[in-house]
Coordinates of C-alpha atoms in Angstrom, one line a residue:
M6 CA 33.0 8.7 5.3
I7 CA 31.4 7.4 2.3
K8 CA 27.3 7.3 2.6
N9 CA 26.0 3.7 2.6
P10 CA 23.7 3.9 -0.3
F11 CA 21.2 1.6 1.1
D12 CA 20.5 3.3 4.0
I13 CA 17.7 4.4 3.1
N14 CA 14.9 1.6 1.9
K15 CA 11.2 2.6 2.0
A16 CA 10.3 4.5 -1.1
V17 CA 7.9 7.0 1.0
D18 CA 11.2 8.2 2.4
Y19 CA 13.2 9.3 -0.9
T20 CA 12.0 12.8 -3.1
D21 CA 10.5 12.2 -6.4
E22 CA 13.8 12.6 -8.2
D23 CA 15.4 10.0 -6.0
L24 CA 12.5 7.4 -7.2
Y25 CA 12.9 8.2 -10.5
K26 CA 16.9 8.3 -10.6
Y27 CA 16.7 4.5 -8.7
W28 CA 13.7 3.2 -10.8
V29 CA 15.2 0.0 -12.4
N30 CA 12.8 -1.7 -14.5
I31 CA 11.8 -5.5 -14.7
S32 CA 12.8 -7.6 -17.7
S33 CA 10.5 -8.2 -19.7
P34 CA 8.5 -6.8 -22.9
N35 CA 6.9 -4.0 -20.7
G36 CA 8.5 -4.0 -17.5
F37 CA 6.5 -2.7 -15.0
N38 CA 3.6 -1.5 -17.3
E39 CA 2.9 -5.2 -18.0
F40 CA 1.8 -5.4 -14.3
I41 CA 0.1 -2.0 -13.3
K42 CA -1.6 -2.2 -17.0
P43 CA -1.6 1.8 -16.6
D44 CA -4.2 1.7 -20.0
T45 CA -6.3 -0.7 -19.1
L46 CA -10.2 0.5 -17.4
M47 CA -10.1 -3.2 -14.9
P48 CA -9.4 -2.1 -10.9
M49 CA -6.6 -4.1 -9.5
I50 CA -5.2 -4.8 -6.6
I51 CA -2.1 -4.7 -5.9
E52 CA -0.5 -6.9 -2.7
G53 CA 2.9 -6.7 -2.0
S54 CA 5.2 -7.7 1.3
K55 CA 7.0 -5.5 3.1
G56 CA 9.9 -4.1 1.1
S57 CA 8.9 -5.9 -2.3
G58 CA 8.6 -2.3 -3.7
K59 CA 5.1 -1.8 -3.8
T60 CA 5.3 1.7 -3.2
H61 CA 8.0 2.4 -5.6
V62 CA 6.5 0.9 -8.5
M63 CA 3.1 2.5 -7.8
K64 CA 4.6 5.5 -7.2
Y65 CA 6.3 5.8 -10.8
Y66 CA 3.2 5.9 -12.6
S67 CA 2.0 9.3 -10.3
Y68 CA 1.9 12.5 -11.9
E69 CA 5.2 13.4 -9.9
L70 CA 6.9 10.7 -11.7
Q71 CA 5.4 11.4 -15.4
K72 CA 6.7 14.6 -14.7
I73 CA 10.0 14.4 -14.0
R74 CA 10.4 11.3 -16.5
V75 CA 8.8 13.7 -19.4
Q76 CA 11.1 16.9 -18.6
H77 CA 14.5 14.0 -19.2
D78 CA 13.6 12.0 -22.3
Y79 CA 11.4 15.3 -24.1
D80 CA 14.3 17.6 -22.9
K81 CA 12.1 19.8 -20.4
R82 CA 9.4 20.2 -23.2
L83 CA 6.7 18.9 -21.1
K84 CA 3.1 20.0 -23.1
E85 CA 5.2 18.2 -26.0
G86 CA 6.0 14.8 -23.7
F87 CA 2.7 14.5 -22.5
E88 CA 0.4 14.5 -25.1
K89 CA 2.0 11.2 -25.2
E90 CA 0.7 10.3 -22.4
S91 CA -2.1 8.4 -22.4
F92 CA -3.2 8.5 -18.4
I93 CA -2.4 11.2 -15.2
G94 CA -1.5 9.3 -12.1
V95 CA -2.5 10.4 -8.6
Y96 CA -1.2 8.9 -5.7
L97 CA -1.8 8.9 -2.0
R98 CA -1.3 6.6 0.6
F99 CA -3.9 5.7 3.4
S100 CA -1.9 6.3 6.2
G101 CA -1.5 9.6 5.5
M102 CA -5.2 10.2 6.0
N103 CA -5.7 10.3 9.8
S104 CA -8.6 7.3 9.2
N105 CA -7.9 6.1 12.7
V106 CA -10.6 9.4 14.1
F107 CA -13.4 7.8 12.2
A108 CA -14.7 5.1 15.1
G109 CA -15.7 4.8 18.6
Q110 CA -16.8 8.3 20.8
G111 CA -19.7 6.7 20.9
L112 CA -21.1 6.7 17.5
S113 CA -22.8 4.0 15.4
D114 CA -20.6 2.7 12.9
D115 CA -23.2 4.2 10.4
V116 CA -22.5 7.4 11.0
W117 CA -18.9 7.4 11.1
E118 CA -19.3 6.0 7.7
I119 CA -20.9 9.2 6.4
L120 CA -18.6 10.7 7.8
F121 CA -15.3 9.0 6.6
S122 CA -17.0 9.2 2.8
Y123 CA -17.7 12.5 3.0
Y124 CA -13.8 13.0 3.9
W125 CA -12.4 10.6 1.7
E126 CA -14.5 12.8 -1.2
L127 CA -12.8 16.4 0.5
F128 CA -9.7 14.6 0.6
L129 CA -9.5 12.5 -3.1
G130 CA -10.6 16.2 -4.2
E131 CA -8.7 18.1 -2.9
R132 CA -5.8 16.4 -4.2
V133 CA -6.5 15.9 -8.0
L134 CA -7.4 19.6 -7.9
T135 CA -3.2 20.0 -6.9
K136 CA -2.3 18.1 -10.0
L137 CA -4.5 20.0 -12.1
I138 CA -3.4 23.0 -11.1
D139 CA 0.3 22.1 -11.3
M140 CA -0.7 20.9 -15.1
Q141 CA -2.7 24.3 -15.9
S142 CA 0.6 26.8 -14.7
N143 CA 2.6 24.1 -17.1
G144 CA 0.4 24.8 -19.9
L145 CA -0.6 21.1 -20.2
L146 CA -4.3 21.9 -20.2
E147 CA -5.0 24.5 -23.1
P148 CA -7.3 24.8 -24.3
F149 CA -9.1 24.8 -20.6
D150 CA -11.8 27.1 -19.4
E151 CA -10.8 27.4 -16.1
K152 CA -14.7 29.2 -14.5
T153 CA -16.9 26.6 -16.4
F154 CA -15.4 23.5 -15.4
V155 CA -14.9 24.8 -11.9
E156 CA -18.5 25.8 -11.8
A157 CA -19.4 22.3 -13.2
L158 CA -17.7 20.9 -9.9
L159 CA -19.6 22.8 -7.3
G160 CA -22.8 22.0 -9.3
L161 CA -21.8 19.0 -7.8
F162 CA -22.2 19.6 -4.1
L163 CA -25.5 19.0 -2.3
H164 CA -24.7 22.3 -1.3
N165 CA -22.6 25.0 -2.0
E166 CA -22.1 28.4 -0.3
N167 CA -18.8 28.9 -2.2
H168 CA -18.5 31.3 -5.1
C169 CA -14.9 30.6 -6.2
D170 CA -14.0 30.5 -9.8
T171 CA -10.9 29.1 -9.9
L172 CA -8.7 26.0 -9.6
E173 CA -7.3 27.2 -6.9
G174 CA -10.0 28.5 -4.8
L175 CA -12.0 25.1 -5.3
R176 CA -8.3 24.1 -3.7
A177 CA -8.6 25.5 -0.8
Y178 CA -11.9 25.2 -0.6
L179 CA -12.1 21.6 0.1
E180 CA -9.1 22.2 2.3
T181 CA -10.9 24.4 4.4
L182 CA -14.0 21.4 4.7
Q183 CA -11.6 18.7 5.8
K184 CA -10.3 21.4 8.7
S185 CA -13.3 21.8 9.5
L186 CA -14.8 18.2 9.5
Q187 CA -11.7 17.4 11.3
Y188 CA -12.0 20.1 13.9
E189 CA -15.4 18.7 14.7
I190 CA -14.7 14.9 15.1
H191 CA -11.9 16.4 17.5
N192 CA -13.5 18.3 19.5
F193 CA -17.2 16.9 19.8
R194 CA -17.1 15.2 22.6
M195 CA -15.2 18.1 24.2
Q196 CA -18.2 20.7 24.0
A197 CA -20.4 17.8 25.0
K198 CA -22.0 17.8 21.9
E199 CA -23.5 14.0 20.5
R200 CA -22.1 13.8 17.2
P201 CA -20.0 16.2 15.1
N202 CA -21.7 18.9 13.5
V203 CA -21.3 18.4 9.7
D204 CA -23.1 19.2 6.9
I205 CA -22.7 16.1 4.9
K206 CA -22.2 18.1 1.2
L207 CA -20.3 15.4 -0.2
P208 CA -21.8 11.8 -1.0
V209 CA -19.9 8.9 -1.5
S210 CA -18.2 8.8 -5.6
T211 CA -19.1 12.7 -5.7
L212 CA -15.3 14.3 -6.6
T213 CA -14.0 10.6 -7.3
Y214 CA -16.0 10.0 -10.3
G215 CA -17.6 13.8 -10.7
I216 CA -13.8 14.9 -11.8
P217 CA -12.3 12.2 -13.5
N218 CA -16.5 13.3 -15.5
K219 CA -15.8 17.3 -16.2
L220 CA -12.3 16.4 -17.2
H221 CA -13.5 14.3 -20.3
E222 CA -16.3 16.4 -20.7
L223 CA -15.0 19.9 -21.0
V224 CA -11.3 19.4 -20.7
P225 CA -10.6 18.2 -24.1
Y226 CA -6.4 17.3 -22.9
F227 CA -9.2 14.1 -21.7
N228 CA -11.2 13.5 -24.5
N229 CA -9.0 10.3 -24.8
R230 CA -7.6 10.5 -21.3
H231 CA -8.1 8.8 -17.9
I232 CA -7.4 9.9 -14.3
L233 CA -5.6 6.6 -12.9
Y234 CA -5.8 6.3 -9.3
L235 CA -3.2 4.6 -7.5
F236 CA -4.4 4.4 -3.8
D237 CA -1.2 2.9 -1.6
E238 CA -1.1 0.7 2.1
Y239 CA -4.7 -0.3 2.4
E240 CA -4.5 -2.1 5.4
N241 CA -4.1 0.8 7.3
I242 CA -7.8 1.6 7.2
S243 CA -10.7 -0.2 9.3
E244 CA -12.9 -3.0 7.3
Q245 CA -16.0 -0.1 7.5
Q246 CA -14.0 2.6 5.2
Q247 CA -12.5 -0.6 2.9
Q248 CA -16.1 -0.9 1.8
V249 CA -16.1 2.6 1.2
I250 CA -13.5 2.0 -1.5
Q251 CA -15.1 -0.7 -2.3
T252 CA -17.9 1.0 -3.1
L253 CA -15.5 2.9 -5.6
L254 CA -14.4 -0.3 -7.2
R255 CA -18.0 -1.3 -8.1
E256 CA -19.5 1.8 -9.5
K257 CA -16.2 3.3 -10.9
P258 CA -17.2 4.9 -15.0
T259 CA -14.8 5.2 -17.5
T260 CA -13.4 8.0 -17.3
C261 CA -11.1 6.8 -14.5
T262 CA -9.7 3.6 -13.2
I263 CA -8.3 2.5 -10.0
R264 CA -4.8 0.4 -8.7
I265 CA -4.7 -0.8 -5.1
G266 CA -1.7 -1.3 -3.2
T267 CA -1.7 -3.5 -0.1
R268 CA -0.1 -6.0 2.3
P269 CA -0.9 -9.7 1.4
Y270 CA -3.3 -9.7 5.2
G271 CA -4.9 -6.3 4.1
I272 CA -7.9 -7.2 2.4
R273 CA -11.1 -7.5 5.3
T274 CA -13.8 -7.3 3.2
N275 CA -14.7 -7.1 -0.5
K276 CA -18.0 -5.7 0.3
T277 CA -19.3 -2.8 -0.3
I278 CA -20.9 0.1 1.5
G279 CA -23.6 -1.6 4.0
G280 CA -22.3 -5.2 3.0
I281 CA -25.0 -5.3 0.1
E282 CA -22.6 -6.1 -2.6
E283 CA -19.4 -7.9 -2.3
N284 CA -17.4 -7.7 -5.4
I285 CA -15.4 -10.5 -6.9
E286 CA -12.1 -11.1 -8.6
G287 CA -12.0 -10.8 -12.5
S288 CA -15.2 -9.5 -12.3
E289 CA -15.4 -6.2 -10.5
F290 CA -11.2 -6.2 -9.8
E291 CA -8.0 -8.2 -10.7
T292 CA -4.8 -8.8 -8.2
K293 CA -1.8 -9.0 -9.0
R294 CA 1.1 -10.3 -7.0
L295 CA 4.5 -8.4 -7.2
D296 CA 6.2 -10.9 -4.9
D297 CA 5.4 -13.5 -7.6
E298 CA 5.2 -11.7 -10.2
I299 CA 9.4 -10.3 -9.5
R300 CA 10.6 -13.4 -8.1
N301 CA 9.2 -15.6 -10.8
S302 CA 11.0 -13.3 -13.5
T303 CA 13.0 -15.2 -16.0
H304 CA 15.8 -12.1 -15.4
Y305 CA 15.6 -12.2 -11.9
K306 CA 19.1 -12.0 -10.7
R307 CA 19.4 -9.8 -13.1
F308 CA 17.1 -7.2 -12.1
M309 CA 18.5 -7.6 -8.3
E310 CA 22.2 -6.5 -9.7
N311 CA 20.6 -3.4 -11.1
I312 CA 18.9 -2.5 -8.6
C313 CA 21.9 -2.6 -6.2
K314 CA 24.4 -0.6 -9.4
S315 CA 21.7 2.2 -9.6
R316 CA 21.7 2.8 -5.6
L317 CA 25.9 2.5 -6.3
E318 CA 25.8 4.8 -8.8
G319 CA 23.5 7.5 -7.3
A320 CA 26.3 7.3 -4.2
K321 CA 28.9 7.8 -6.5
I322 CA 30.7 4.3 -6.1
K323 CA 32.6 3.3 -8.8
L324 CA 33.3 -0.7 -9.1
D325 CA 36.1 -2.6 -10.6
E326 CA 35.1 -2.8 -14.2
S327 CA 36.9 -6.2 -14.4
K328 CA 34.8 -7.6 -11.7
Q329 CA 30.7 -8.5 -12.0
L330 CA 28.7 -6.9 -9.1
R331 CA 28.1 -10.8 -7.5
D332 CA 31.7 -11.1 -7.0
Y333 CA 31.5 -8.4 -4.1
I334 CA 28.8 -10.5 -2.8
E335 CA 28.7 -13.5 -0.1
E336 CA 26.9 -16.8 -1.4
L337 CA 24.5 -18.2 1.1
S338 CA 22.4 -20.9 1.1
V339 CA 19.3 -21.2 2.9
E340 CA 21.0 -23.9 5.2
M341 CA 23.8 -21.5 5.5
L342 CA 22.1 -18.6 6.0
V343 CA 19.8 -20.2 8.8
E344 CA 23.4 -21.6 10.4
K345 CA 24.2 -18.4 11.1
A346 CA 21.0 -17.3 12.3
K347 CA 22.0 -20.0 15.2
Q348 CA 25.4 -18.4 16.0
K349 CA 23.5 -15.8 17.1
K350 CA 21.2 -16.9 18.7
S351 CA 18.1 -15.1 16.6
T352 CA 15.3 -16.7 18.2
Y353 CA 14.9 -13.7 20.1
Y354 CA 11.4 -13.7 18.2
V355 CA 10.3 -16.8 20.7
N356 CA 12.0 -15.8 24.0
K357 CA 11.1 -12.3 24.0
H358 CA 8.4 -10.5 22.1
L359 CA 6.1 -13.5 21.9
S360 CA 6.5 -14.5 25.9
E361 CA 5.5 -10.3 26.3
D362 CA 2.6 -11.0 24.2
L363 CA 1.0 -13.5 26.0
K364 CA 1.4 -11.8 29.2
K365 CA -1.1 -8.6 28.0
Y366 CA -3.2 -11.2 26.3
K367 CA -7.1 -10.2 27.2
H368 CA -8.7 -12.6 25.6
Q369 CA -8.3 -15.6 27.8
K370 CA -6.2 -15.9 31.5
L371 CA -2.6 -17.6 30.9
T372 CA -1.0 -18.8 33.5
D373 CA 2.6 -18.3 34.0
E374 CA 3.0 -22.3 33.2
D375 CA 0.8 -21.9 30.1
I376 CA 2.7 -19.0 28.6
D377 CA 5.6 -21.7 29.7
N378 CA 4.0 -24.0 27.9
I379 CA 3.1 -22.7 25.1
M380 CA 6.2 -21.1 24.7
R381 CA 7.7 -24.9 24.3
L382 CA 5.2 -25.7 21.7
V383 CA 6.0 -23.2 19.4
S384 CA 10.0 -23.5 19.6
F385 CA 11.9 -25.5 17.7
E386 CA 15.6 -25.9 17.4
S387 CA 16.0 -28.4 15.2
D388 CA 14.8 -25.8 12.8
L389 CA 14.3 -22.4 13.1
I390 CA 12.0 -22.1 10.2
V391 CA 9.6 -24.6 11.1
E392 CA 9.7 -22.5 14.1
R393 CA 9.4 -18.7 12.6
A394 CA 6.0 -20.6 10.5
S395 CA 4.9 -21.9 13.7
I396 CA 4.6 -18.7 15.6
E397 CA 3.1 -17.1 12.3
L398 CA 0.8 -19.8 12.5
L399 CA 0.1 -19.2 16.6
Y400 CA -0.2 -15.2 16.1
K401 CA -2.6 -15.5 13.6
K402 CA -4.3 -17.3 16.3
I403 CA -3.8 -14.4 18.6
K404 CA -5.6 -11.6 16.2
A405 CA -8.5 -14.0 16.3
R406 CA -8.7 -13.8 19.3
S407 CA -8.6 -17.5 20.4
T408 CA -9.5 -18.1 23.8
D409 CA -7.6 -22.2 23.8
L410 CA -4.3 -20.3 22.9
V411 CA -2.2 -23.6 24.9
G412 CA -4.5 -26.2 22.7
D413 CA -3.5 -23.8 19.4
A414 CA 0.0 -24.5 20.3
H415 CA -0.4 -28.3 20.8
T416 CA -2.0 -28.2 17.8
I417 CA 0.7 -26.2 15.9
H418 CA 3.5 -28.4 17.6
Q419 CA 1.5 -31.5 15.8
Y420 CA 1.9 -29.8 12.5
A421 CA 5.6 -29.2 12.9
E422 CA 6.4 -32.2 14.1
D423 CA 4.7 -33.9 11.0
Y424 CA 6.6 -31.3 9.0
H425 CA 9.7 -32.2 9.9
N426 CA 9.1 -36.2 10.0
K427 CA 7.8 -35.4 6.3
K428 CA 4.3 -36.3 7.2
N429 CA 2.2 -33.9 6.0
G430 CA -1.4 -34.4 5.5
K431 CA -3.5 -32.0 3.5
D432 CA -4.3 -30.1 6.4
N433 CA -1.1 -29.5 7.3
H434 CA -1.0 -25.7 7.9
I435 CA 2.9 -25.5 8.3
A436 CA 3.6 -27.0 4.8
T437 CA 0.5 -24.9 3.2
R438 CA 2.7 -22.1 5.3
L439 CA 6.3 -22.8 4.0
S440 CA 4.5 -24.0 0.3
Y441 CA 3.6 -20.1 0.2
F442 CA 5.8 -17.9 2.5
K443 CA 9.3 -19.9 2.8
K444 CA 11.2 -17.0 1.2
D445 CA 9.7 -14.1 3.2
I446 CA 10.6 -16.9 7.0
V447 CA 13.9 -16.5 5.6
D448 CA 14.0 -13.2 4.6
G449 CA 12.6 -12.4 8.3
I450 CA 15.4 -15.0 9.7
A451 CA 18.0 -13.2 8.4
R452 CA 16.7 -9.5 9.7
S453 CA 16.3 -11.1 13.0
A454 CA 19.6 -12.0 13.0
H455 CA 21.0 -9.4 11.7
L456 CA 22.5 -10.9 8.3

């Protein structure tokens, strides 16, 4: 059997080689370079819905992919190839940080903020050093005084009992400190302690910005280059943890820059630590929306065709050269797709998941009659798109811990009726939601019906 080349659809499940092999640039003068702007120092927040390609795009600018790209373009002559690179990309996912342990257990938010900030410096510092160790082993940092550089970084610590003089020694030291911190957090309650026994050796930004600064100061290769931080899955950390990252955005030096990848709903706050300052779009950062960038491209169809061709070629599936790729794809209008979904009874989302969530709702006592009433009000059998938009609005109320879901459902039902009958007021939330997210809602209906 031929393996389905579309079985894997998440970039995090691909190897670095796969990500390079399946990379397709968007058809604009500078491709995704124009979107990511890796050479500019203004921080950027990149919003992208699930499946938009955000992770693939961000990982493409990481050191691992730079290395593969240079090996291909320069016939494995890494040193020559990296002389042309203006940045070194450091990619990491917030979901890989185990950040959920930095909350609760009877400790104040202020204590957790300090502990998370410290862990962040250890976590990021170790990963930057891993890239530098690989660069050093490939001769990309020469001339490089390793001992002097490591000593300079150790000098940034508030307290240091380690006397290593190699990058690997320092990396291992940061890894040991991470494990020690995690051990204390996981065990302090079991050991009847009031709080973890931790010495904070690195305040926020010490290594995040200290490493790029020392590279610029001590390593000739970085005299005219910068570190490009690529922080993905931002929605997976709490509001207080995001304040730590917002603080880094605000205080960023010129030796590095930041790109933050997030789902559209992922920004919980723009405030810095303690809520003292608030970052403003256009001043401390700019925002880019990947979905809009791709969909508004004049070559959107060609871009999507090239993605499909890349997957097929990677699986060694040959198409009839006399045919276009579109000849193999069923053409479906929105109306046809929704009608197919109706036939498959894809309203399971209303009938099953919503009902179960309402039964478990803790912020208002809902009777069986209340739940039936809510279900009836948000159902809209004559228009699945309006129905799905209604459900999403109700889930926003659920997330906001509303204490009057029945009343909310009545309001949403009126929005839906007005929209369906083309009586849209300026405050009709169904109309507003569909003006921004109709394509995403249609995609969701298609997935629900397995179309």
